Every structure is written in C-alpha cells, then in structure tokens.
CSV table of C-alpha atoms in Angstrom, one decimal:
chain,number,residue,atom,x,y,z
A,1,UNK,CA,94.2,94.9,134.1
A,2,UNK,CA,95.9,98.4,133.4
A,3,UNK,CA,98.9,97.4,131.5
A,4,UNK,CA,100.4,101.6,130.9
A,5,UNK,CA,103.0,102.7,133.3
A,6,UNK,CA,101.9,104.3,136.3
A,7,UNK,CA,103.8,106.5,139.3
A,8,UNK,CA,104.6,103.1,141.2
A,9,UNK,CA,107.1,101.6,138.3
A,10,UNK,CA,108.8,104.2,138.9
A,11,UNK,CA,111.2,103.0,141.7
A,12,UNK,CA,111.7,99.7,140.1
A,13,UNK,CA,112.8,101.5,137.0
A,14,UNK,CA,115.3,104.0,138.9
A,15,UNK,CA,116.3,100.7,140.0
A,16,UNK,CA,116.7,98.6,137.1
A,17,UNK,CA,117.9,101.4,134.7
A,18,UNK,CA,120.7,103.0,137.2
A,19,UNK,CA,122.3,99.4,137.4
A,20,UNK,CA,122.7,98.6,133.9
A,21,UNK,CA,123.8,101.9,133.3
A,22,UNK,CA,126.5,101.6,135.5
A,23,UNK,CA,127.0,97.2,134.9
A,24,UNK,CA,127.6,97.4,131.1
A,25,UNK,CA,127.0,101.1,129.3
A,26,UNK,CA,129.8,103.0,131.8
A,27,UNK,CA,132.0,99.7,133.5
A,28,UNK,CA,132.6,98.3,129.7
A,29,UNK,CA,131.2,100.5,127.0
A,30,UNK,CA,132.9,104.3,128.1
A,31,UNK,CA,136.2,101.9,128.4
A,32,UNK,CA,135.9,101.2,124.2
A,33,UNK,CA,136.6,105.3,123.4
A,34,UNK,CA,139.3,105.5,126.5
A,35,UNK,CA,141.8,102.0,125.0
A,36,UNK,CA,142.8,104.6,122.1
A,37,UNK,CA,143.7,107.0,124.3
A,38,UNK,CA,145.3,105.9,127.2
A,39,UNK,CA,147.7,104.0,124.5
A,40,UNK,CA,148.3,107.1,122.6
A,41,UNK,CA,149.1,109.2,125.7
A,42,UNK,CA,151.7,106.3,126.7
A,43,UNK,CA,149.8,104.9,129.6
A,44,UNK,CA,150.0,101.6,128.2
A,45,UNK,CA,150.8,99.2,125.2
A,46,UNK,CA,148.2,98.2,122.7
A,47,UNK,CA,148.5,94.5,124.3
A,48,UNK,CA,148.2,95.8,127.7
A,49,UNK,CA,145.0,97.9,127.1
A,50,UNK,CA,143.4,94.2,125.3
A,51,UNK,CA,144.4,92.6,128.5
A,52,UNK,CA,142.5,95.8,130.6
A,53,UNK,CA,139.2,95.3,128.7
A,54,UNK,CA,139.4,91.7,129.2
A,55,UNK,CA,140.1,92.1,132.9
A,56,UNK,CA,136.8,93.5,133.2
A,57,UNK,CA,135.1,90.4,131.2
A,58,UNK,CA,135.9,88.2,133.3
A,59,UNK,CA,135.4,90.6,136.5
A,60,UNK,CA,131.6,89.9,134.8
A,61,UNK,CA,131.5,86.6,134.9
A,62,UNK,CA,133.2,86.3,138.2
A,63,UNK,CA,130.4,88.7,139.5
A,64,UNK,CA,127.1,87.0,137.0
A,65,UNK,CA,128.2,83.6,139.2
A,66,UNK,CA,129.0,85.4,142.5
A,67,UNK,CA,124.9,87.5,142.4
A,68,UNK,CA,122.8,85.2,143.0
A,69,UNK,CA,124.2,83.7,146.3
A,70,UNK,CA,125.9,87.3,147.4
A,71,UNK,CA,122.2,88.9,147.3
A,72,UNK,CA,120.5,85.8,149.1
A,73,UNK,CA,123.4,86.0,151.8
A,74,UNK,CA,123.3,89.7,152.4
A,75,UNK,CA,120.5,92.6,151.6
A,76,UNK,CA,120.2,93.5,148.2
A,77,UNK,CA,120.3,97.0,148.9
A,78,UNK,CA,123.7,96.5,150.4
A,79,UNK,CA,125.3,94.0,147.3
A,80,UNK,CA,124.4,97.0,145.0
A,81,UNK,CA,125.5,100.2,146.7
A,82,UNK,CA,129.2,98.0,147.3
A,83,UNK,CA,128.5,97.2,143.4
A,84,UNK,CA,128.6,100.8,142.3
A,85,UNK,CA,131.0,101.7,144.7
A,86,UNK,CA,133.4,99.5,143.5
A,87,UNK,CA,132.8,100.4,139.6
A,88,UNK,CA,132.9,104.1,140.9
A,89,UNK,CA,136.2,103.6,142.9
A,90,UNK,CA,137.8,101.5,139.5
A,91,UNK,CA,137.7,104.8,137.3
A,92,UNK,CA,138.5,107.4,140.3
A,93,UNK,CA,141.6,105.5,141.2
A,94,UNK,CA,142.9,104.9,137.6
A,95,UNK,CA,142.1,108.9,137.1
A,96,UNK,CA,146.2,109.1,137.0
A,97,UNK,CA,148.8,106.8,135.0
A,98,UNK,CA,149.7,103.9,136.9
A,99,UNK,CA,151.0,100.2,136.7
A,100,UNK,CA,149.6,97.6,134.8
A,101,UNK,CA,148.9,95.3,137.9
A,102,UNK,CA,146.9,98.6,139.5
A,103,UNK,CA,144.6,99.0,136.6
A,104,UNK,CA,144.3,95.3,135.8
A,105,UNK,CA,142.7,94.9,139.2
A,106,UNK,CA,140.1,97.7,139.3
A,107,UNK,CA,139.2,96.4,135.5
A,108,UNK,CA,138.9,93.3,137.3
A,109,UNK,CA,136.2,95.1,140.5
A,110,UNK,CA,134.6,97.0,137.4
A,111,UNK,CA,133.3,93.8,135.8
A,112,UNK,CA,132.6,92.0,139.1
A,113,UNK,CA,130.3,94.9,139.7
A,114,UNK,CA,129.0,94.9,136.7
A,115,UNK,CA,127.7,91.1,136.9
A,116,UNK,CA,126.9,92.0,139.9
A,117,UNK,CA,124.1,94.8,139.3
A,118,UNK,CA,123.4,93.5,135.6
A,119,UNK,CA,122.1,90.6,137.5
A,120,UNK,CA,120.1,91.6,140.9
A,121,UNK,CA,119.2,95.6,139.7
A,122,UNK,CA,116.6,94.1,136.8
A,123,UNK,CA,115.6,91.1,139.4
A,124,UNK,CA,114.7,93.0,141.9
A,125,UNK,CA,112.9,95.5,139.7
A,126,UNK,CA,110.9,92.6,137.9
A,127,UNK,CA,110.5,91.0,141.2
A,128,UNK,CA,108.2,94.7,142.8
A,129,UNK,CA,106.5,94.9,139.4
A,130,UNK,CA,103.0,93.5,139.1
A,131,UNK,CA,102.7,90.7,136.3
A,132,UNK,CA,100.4,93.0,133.6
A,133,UNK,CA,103.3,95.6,133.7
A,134,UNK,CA,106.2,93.4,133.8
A,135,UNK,CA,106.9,93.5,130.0
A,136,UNK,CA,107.0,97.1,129.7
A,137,UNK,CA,109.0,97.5,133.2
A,138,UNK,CA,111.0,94.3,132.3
A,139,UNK,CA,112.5,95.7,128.5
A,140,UNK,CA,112.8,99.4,129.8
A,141,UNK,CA,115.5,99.0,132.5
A,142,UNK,CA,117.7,98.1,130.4
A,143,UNK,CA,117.9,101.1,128.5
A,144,UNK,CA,120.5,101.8,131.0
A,145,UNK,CA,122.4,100.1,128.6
A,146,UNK,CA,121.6,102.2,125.7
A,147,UNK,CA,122.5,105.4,127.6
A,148,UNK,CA,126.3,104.6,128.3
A,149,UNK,CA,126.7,103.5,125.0
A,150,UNK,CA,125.6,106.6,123.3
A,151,UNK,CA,127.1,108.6,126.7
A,152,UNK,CA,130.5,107.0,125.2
A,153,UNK,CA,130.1,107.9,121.6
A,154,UNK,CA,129.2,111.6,122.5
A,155,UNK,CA,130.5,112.4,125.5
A,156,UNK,CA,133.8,110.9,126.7
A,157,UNK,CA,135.3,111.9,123.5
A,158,UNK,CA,134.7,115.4,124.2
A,159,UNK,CA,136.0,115.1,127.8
A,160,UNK,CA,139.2,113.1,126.2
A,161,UNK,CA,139.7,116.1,124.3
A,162,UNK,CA,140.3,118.5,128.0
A,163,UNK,CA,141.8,115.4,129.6
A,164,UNK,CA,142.6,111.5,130.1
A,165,UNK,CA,142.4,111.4,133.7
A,166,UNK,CA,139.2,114.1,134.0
A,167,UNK,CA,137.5,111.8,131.6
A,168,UNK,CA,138.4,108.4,134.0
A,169,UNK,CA,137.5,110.9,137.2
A,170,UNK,CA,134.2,112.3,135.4
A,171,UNK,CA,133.3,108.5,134.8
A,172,UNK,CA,133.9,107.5,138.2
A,173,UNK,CA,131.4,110.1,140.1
A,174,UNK,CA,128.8,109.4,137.1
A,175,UNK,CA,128.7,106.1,138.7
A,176,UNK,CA,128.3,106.7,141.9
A,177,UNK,CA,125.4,109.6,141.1
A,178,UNK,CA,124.1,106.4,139.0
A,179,UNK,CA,124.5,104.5,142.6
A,180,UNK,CA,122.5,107.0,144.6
A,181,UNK,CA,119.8,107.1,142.7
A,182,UNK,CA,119.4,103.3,142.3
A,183,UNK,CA,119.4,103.3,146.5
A,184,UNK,CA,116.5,106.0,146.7
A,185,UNK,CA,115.2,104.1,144.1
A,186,UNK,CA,115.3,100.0,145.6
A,187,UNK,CA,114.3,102.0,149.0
A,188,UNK,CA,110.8,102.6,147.8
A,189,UNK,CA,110.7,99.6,145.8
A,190,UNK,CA,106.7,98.3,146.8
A,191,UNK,CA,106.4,94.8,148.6
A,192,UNK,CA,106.7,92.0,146.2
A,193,UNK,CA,104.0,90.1,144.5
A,194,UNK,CA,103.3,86.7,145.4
A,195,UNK,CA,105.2,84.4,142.8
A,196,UNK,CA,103.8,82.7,140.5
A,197,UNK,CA,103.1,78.8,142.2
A,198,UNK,CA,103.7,77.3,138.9
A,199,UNK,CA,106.9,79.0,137.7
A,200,UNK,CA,108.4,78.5,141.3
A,201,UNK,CA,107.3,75.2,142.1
A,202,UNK,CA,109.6,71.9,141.9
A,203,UNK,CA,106.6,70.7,139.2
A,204,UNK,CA,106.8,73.9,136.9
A,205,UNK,CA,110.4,74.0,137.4
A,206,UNK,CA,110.9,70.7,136.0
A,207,UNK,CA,108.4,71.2,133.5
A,208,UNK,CA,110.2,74.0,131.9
A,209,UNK,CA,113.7,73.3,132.5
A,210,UNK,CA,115.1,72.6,128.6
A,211,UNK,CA,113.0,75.5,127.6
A,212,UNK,CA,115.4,77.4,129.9
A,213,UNK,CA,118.2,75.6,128.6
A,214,UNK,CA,117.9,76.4,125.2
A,215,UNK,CA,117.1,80.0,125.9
A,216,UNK,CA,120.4,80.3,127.7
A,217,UNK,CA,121.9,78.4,125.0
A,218,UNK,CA,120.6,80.8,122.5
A,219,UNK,CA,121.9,83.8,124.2
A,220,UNK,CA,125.2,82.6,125.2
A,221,UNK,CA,125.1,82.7,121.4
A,222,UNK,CA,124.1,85.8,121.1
A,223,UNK,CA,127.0,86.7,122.9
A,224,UNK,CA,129.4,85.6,119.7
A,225,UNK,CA,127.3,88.2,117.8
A,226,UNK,CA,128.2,90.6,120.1
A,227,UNK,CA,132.1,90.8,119.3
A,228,UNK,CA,132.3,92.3,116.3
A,229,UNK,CA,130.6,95.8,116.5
A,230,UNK,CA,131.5,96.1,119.7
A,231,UNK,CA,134.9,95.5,119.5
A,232,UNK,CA,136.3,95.8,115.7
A,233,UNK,CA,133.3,97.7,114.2
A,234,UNK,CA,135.3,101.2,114.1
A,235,UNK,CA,138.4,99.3,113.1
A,236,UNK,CA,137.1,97.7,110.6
A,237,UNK,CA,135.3,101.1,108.9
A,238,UNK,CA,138.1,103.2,109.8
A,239,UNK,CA,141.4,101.0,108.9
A,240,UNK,CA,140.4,97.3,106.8
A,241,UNK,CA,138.1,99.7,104.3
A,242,UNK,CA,140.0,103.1,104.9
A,243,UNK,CA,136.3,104.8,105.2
A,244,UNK,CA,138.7,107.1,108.3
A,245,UNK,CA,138.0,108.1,112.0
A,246,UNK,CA,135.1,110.3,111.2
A,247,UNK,CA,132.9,107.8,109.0
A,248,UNK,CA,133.7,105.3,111.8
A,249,UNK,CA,133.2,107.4,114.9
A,250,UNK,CA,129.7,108.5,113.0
A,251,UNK,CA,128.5,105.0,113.3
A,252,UNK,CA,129.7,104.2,116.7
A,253,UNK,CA,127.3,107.8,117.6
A,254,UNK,CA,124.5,105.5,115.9
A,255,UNK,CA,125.6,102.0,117.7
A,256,UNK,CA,124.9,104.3,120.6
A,257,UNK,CA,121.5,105.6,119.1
A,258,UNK,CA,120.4,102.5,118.5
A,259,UNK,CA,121.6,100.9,121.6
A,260,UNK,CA,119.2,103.3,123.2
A,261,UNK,CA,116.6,102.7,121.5
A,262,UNK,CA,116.3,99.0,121.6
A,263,UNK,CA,114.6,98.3,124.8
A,264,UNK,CA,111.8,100.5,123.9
A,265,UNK,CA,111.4,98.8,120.4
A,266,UNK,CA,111.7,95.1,121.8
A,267,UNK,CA,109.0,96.4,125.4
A,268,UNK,CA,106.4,97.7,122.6
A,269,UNK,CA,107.4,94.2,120.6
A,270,UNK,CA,107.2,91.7,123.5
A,271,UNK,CA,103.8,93.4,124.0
A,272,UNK,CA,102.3,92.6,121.1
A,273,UNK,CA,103.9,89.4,120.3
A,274,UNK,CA,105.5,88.0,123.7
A,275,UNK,CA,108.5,87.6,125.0
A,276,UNK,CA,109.4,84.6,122.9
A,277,UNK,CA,108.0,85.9,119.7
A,278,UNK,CA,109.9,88.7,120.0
A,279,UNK,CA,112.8,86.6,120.9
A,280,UNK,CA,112.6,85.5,117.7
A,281,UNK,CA,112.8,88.3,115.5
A,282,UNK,CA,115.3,89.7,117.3
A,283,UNK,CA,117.7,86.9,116.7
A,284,UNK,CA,116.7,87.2,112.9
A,285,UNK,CA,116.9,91.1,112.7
A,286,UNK,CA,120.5,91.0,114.5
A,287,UNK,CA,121.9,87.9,112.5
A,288,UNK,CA,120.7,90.0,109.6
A,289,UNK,CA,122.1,93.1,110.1
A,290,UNK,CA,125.8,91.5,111.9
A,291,UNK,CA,126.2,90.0,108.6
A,292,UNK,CA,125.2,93.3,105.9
A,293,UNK,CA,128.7,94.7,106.1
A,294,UNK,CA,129.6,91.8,104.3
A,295,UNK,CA,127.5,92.4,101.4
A,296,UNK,CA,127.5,95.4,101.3
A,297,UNK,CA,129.0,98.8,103.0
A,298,UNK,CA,127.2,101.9,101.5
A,299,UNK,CA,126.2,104.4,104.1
A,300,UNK,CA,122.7,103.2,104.4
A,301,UNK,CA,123.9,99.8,104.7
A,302,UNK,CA,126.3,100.7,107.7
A,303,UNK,CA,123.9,102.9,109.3
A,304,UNK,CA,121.4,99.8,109.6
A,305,UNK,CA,123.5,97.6,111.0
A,306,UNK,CA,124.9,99.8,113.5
A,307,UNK,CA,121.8,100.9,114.7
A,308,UNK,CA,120.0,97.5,114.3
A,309,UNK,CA,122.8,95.7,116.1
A,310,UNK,CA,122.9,98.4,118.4
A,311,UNK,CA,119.5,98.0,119.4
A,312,UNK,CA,119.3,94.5,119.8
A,313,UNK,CA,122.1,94.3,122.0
A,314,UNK,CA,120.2,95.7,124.7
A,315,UNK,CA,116.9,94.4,123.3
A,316,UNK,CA,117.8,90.9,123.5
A,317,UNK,CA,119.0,91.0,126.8
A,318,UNK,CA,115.5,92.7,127.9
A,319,UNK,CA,113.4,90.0,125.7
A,320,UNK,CA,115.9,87.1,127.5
A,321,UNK,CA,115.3,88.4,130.7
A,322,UNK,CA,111.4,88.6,130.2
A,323,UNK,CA,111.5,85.2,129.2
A,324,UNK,CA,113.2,83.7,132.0
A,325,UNK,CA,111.1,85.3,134.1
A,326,UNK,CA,107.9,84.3,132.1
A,327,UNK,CA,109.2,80.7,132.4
A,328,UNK,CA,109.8,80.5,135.8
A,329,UNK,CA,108.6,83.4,138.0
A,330,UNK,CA,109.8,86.6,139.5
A,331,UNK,CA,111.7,84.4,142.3
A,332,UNK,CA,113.6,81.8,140.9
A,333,UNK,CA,114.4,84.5,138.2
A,334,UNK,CA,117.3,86.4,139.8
A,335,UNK,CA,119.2,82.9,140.3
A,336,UNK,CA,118.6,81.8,136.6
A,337,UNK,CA,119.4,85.1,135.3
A,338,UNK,CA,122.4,85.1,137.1
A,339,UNK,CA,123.1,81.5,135.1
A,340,UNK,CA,122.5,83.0,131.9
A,341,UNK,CA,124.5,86.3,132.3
A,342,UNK,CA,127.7,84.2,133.2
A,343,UNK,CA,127.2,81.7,130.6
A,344,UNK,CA,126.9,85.2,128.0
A,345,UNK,CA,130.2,86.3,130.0
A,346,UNK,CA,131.8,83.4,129.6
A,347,UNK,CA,131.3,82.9,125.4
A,348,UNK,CA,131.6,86.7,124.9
A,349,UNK,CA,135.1,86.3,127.0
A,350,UNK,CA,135.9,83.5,124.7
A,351,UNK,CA,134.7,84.2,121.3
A,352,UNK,CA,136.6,88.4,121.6
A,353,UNK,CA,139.9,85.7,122.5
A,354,UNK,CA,139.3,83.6,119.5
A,355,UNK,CA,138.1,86.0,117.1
A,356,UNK,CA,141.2,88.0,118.1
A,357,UNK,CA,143.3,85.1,117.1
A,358,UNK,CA,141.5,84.5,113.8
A,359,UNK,CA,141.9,88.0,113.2
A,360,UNK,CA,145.9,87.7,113.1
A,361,UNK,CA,146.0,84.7,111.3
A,362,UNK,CA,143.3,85.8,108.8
A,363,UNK,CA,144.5,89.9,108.7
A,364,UNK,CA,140.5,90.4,108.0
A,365,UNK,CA,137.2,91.3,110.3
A,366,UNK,CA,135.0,90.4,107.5
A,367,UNK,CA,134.9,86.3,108.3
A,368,UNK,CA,134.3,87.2,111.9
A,369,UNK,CA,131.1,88.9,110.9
A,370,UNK,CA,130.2,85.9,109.4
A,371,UNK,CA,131.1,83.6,111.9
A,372,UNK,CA,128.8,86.2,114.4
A,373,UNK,CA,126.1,85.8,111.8
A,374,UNK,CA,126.3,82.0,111.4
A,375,UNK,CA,126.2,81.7,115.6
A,376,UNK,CA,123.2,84.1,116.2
A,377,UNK,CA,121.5,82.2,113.5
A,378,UNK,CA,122.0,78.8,115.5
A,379,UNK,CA,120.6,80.9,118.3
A,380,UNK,CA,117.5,81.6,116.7
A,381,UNK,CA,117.6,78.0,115.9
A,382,UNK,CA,117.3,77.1,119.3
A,383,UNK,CA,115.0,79.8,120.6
A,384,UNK,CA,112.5,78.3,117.9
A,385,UNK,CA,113.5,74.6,119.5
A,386,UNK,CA,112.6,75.8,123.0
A,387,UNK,CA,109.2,76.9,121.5
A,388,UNK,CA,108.7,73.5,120.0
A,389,UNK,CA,109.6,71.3,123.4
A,390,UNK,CA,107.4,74.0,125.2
A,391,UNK,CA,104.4,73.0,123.5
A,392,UNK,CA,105.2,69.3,123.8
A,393,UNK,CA,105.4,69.7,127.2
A,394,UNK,CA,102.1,71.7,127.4
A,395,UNK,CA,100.6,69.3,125.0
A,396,UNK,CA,102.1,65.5,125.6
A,397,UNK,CA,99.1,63.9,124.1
A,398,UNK,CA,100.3,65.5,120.7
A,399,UNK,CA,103.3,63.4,120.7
C-alpha cells in the first residue's frame, strides 16, 4: 500500500494544520510575548495578565469537554468556522485597552475555541485519511502548533514594536485567514473510510480500555512538563540566572524552531517504530531535556532543551493522538481525544497554579523543572505499563 503523501491528504491537512494553528500556536502561544507588553503599556497589572492567560486555560478545557458532543449535535464544518470566529473575534475586540472583565471573557471564547478545533480539526482529518497514510497525516497537522509558536517568537515582537493593539488586530485576521482556509479545506475532505470493526466495536472497546487509560494518564502528565518552558523558561534565563532579554528571547526563537519541527521528527519516528514506540522516546527525550537546565546551562545545553522540549510539545500530542486512534479507530477517536485533551487542560491548568505558588514560596524555577522532569518520567512509566497490559490482553494465555 502506498504509504508517501499524495494530492488527496491534502484537504485533510489544510484541515488539521489550520486548527491547531489557530487552537494552541495563535489562541495561547502569541498571548506569552503580548503579557509583557500590555503590562508595560499599563493595560493591566502583572496579576491581572496571569489571570488573562489562565482565562484561556480553562476556555480549553471547557471547549476539550464541550467537542465531542457540539460536533455530533451540529456539522463539523459549522463547530469550526464558529471556533475560529470566536478566537478571531477575542483578539480584534481586545485590539484597544479595555476592562479586565472584557478581556477576561474573550480569553475565556479564545480557549473554548481552541479545545474546540484542537479536538475535532485533527479528528476529522484522521477520520478522511486512509489507514496506510494515517501516521504521516496524523503527526503533520499538528505542526500548526509549531508555526504559532515560532510565528510568536519572530513575529509579534516585531509588530509589538509599531503597536499593541495592531499586533492584537493583526492576530485576530491571521485567525480568521487560518479559518477560511480550514473551510475550503474540510469542504473537500474525501468520504470517510470504513472504521475499523475492532477498534469501534463494544468487544475491542473493552479490550483496550486501560491501554487508553494509561495513555491519557501519561499525557495528562505530560502536561506538568509542559509548564515550565512554556511559561517561566524566558524568566528564568533572563532574571533567576541574569543571562538578559536577548539570551532569553534567542531561546524562545528556538522553542519556536523546535516546536516546528517536532511533528515532522515524531511522523518519520512513529513510521519506523509506531505510535507507541515512539511514544516512548518521546517521553524519555522530553524528561531529559526539561530537566538539563538543571545540570547545566551553557549555550549548547539551553539550546537542546529548548528546541528538544520545543519539539516534543507538539510531537507528543501527534504520537498521543496516533495512538488513540490506533487503539480504537478513526470513529470513536474524536470522542476519546476529546477526553484526553481536557484531562491535558485540566493538569496543565493546575500544575501553572501550583507551580506558581511553589515558585513564591520557594523564590526559584529550578525545583519546578525537576518536579516537570520527575512527572514526565512517571508518564513514560505508564506509557511502558499500557504496552505491558496490551500484550496481556492480546496474549492471556501468557499470564
């Protein structure tokens, strides 16, 4: 079977990679280089800007819970266009200063649409993709995710520099471009293939159901490994070890690189090994480079772990993703998906809280990187785990 991309992904990529552009790498990464700036320019307090980025985590989990049953009720086509519309509207509208409430509520839409497309966007492009090019389609929608990250390193600081609100206004019709071309692409999405009878059965369900649990397990965990570069990495190099803005700022540019890069590294990976082979090296190539800074933090050492972490951000949401799907088929993937996303909401929402407060008691970043380290290697723990009682369940007369 022809396994190489062909003219027909295309749709189903235009798809995939529009909505997690807009979901994650505009909705919440372009908002990390705006927080300095619209406290500097007196929009808001420091506190208040926290409370703005967390207004769109939980907008995310609210919308990871809400996708499922919102595209089974109405047509997918129509719960994404109102998706980017509403992350599109959430920067036009706070394009000039305003009150705290006003922004806290289309921080709030941002995230909802962000669960939203992160959700049905790489279902449905999974879901029109035959099964012997699923892995490649499956890891390379998600370099959405790569491109607003390095789109924030590079670009909104130099819009920052003309203006605040033409940066929030340019950020706003990037999203709703992003939304147009995900509707010309779901519109030509091709019919999709017949599910797989064993991943969507009752039988196959049941027969696989802790395997899923342990994978969502594992990357809700990956979730507490996703704090600290992505919210106190440029702090931490720029103010705890006085390395200054432009060290700092360099290694968010290669976060952003390597963000990019990631789904293309774990698609090639997930070929060769599968998707829960490569699960596992991703959990031990992150763990390894979340906790580096801690042993060291000479330019080589940085530059690893930004662009390792970077890349695995997006990668093991592609390899996740791929495995749900592998586990249970294109079909009853959206809804599980849509489980897993929410419970990676909800312990990202919570560990940014906690980490926050051990940060003020503890006046230090560098035991959250180990704490981030420690939790992605439990989640490799588990992913391993989920291989075991996978095989045990393939195999019961080995018990």
């Amino acid at each position: 079977m022809k396994r190489t991309l062909t003219t027909d992904d295309l749709p189903a990529l235009m798809t995939g990679i529009m909505a997690t552009l807009a979901g994650i790498g505009i909705a919440r990464f372009a908002y990390t280089p705006l927080l300095p700036a619209i406290i500097q320019q007196g929009w808001f307090t420091a506190s208040q800007g926290a409370y703005l980025g967390a207004a769109n985590l939980l907008g995310y989990f609210i919308g990871a819970l809400a996708a499922h049953s919102l595209s089974e009720r109405f047509a997918p086509r129509w719960v994404l266009a109102a998706s980017f519309a509403g992350i599109g509207l959430s920067f036009l509208l706070c394009a000039g200063a305003g009150g705290f409430h006003w922004f806290f509520f289309w921080r709030l839409v941002s995230g909802v649409g962000g669960g939203i497309l992160m959700v049905v966007g790489p279902s449905l492009a999974l879901a029109a993709t035959p099964p012997e090019r699923r892995t490649r389609v499956g890891a390379l929608v998600f370099t959405g995710i790569g491109f607003g990250a390095l789109l924030s390193a590079l670009v909104v600081p130099s819009l920052l520099g003309v203006s605040l609100s033409l940066t929030w206004g340019a950020l706003g019709l990037l999203c709703l471009v992003a939304g147009l071309s995900c509707d010309r692409g779901v519109t030509r999405l091709p019919p999709r293939p017949v599910a797989s009878p064993v991943g969507n059965s009752p039988v196959g369900y049941a027969r696989v159901k802790w395997v899923v649990v342990l994978v969502i397990g594992a990357y809700a965990l990956d979730a507490v490994g996703f704090v600290p570069h992505t919210v106190f990495w440029v702090d931490y190099l720029a103010r705890e070890h006085a390395l200054g803005h432009q060290a700092a700022s360099l290694q968010w540019g290669i976060f952003g690189l390597g963000a990019l890069c990631g789904p293309f590294m774990v698609g090639a990976l997930a070929q060769r090994v599968g998707w829960q082979g490569g699960l596992m090296i991703a959990f031990t190539a992150k763990a390894a480079a979340v906790m580096l800074p801690v042993f060291s933090l000479a330019l080589l050492s940085q530059s690893v772990s930004s662009f390792m972490v970077g890349a695995m951000i997006p990668g093991i949401v592609a390899l996740t993703s791929g495995r749900l799907a592998e586990l249970v088929g294109p079909t009853a993937h959206k809804q599980l998906w849509g489980r897993a996303t929410a419970a990676f909401a909800a312990a990202q929402a919570g560990a940014g809280y906690a980490m926050s407060a051990l940060f003020g008691m503890w006046g230090s970043y560098t035991p959250l990187f180990i704490i981030s380290g420690m939790a992605l290697a439990l989640g490799l723990l588990l992913v391993l785990l989920s291989r075991g009682v996978q095989q045990r369940r393939i195999h019961p007369s080995a018990q």
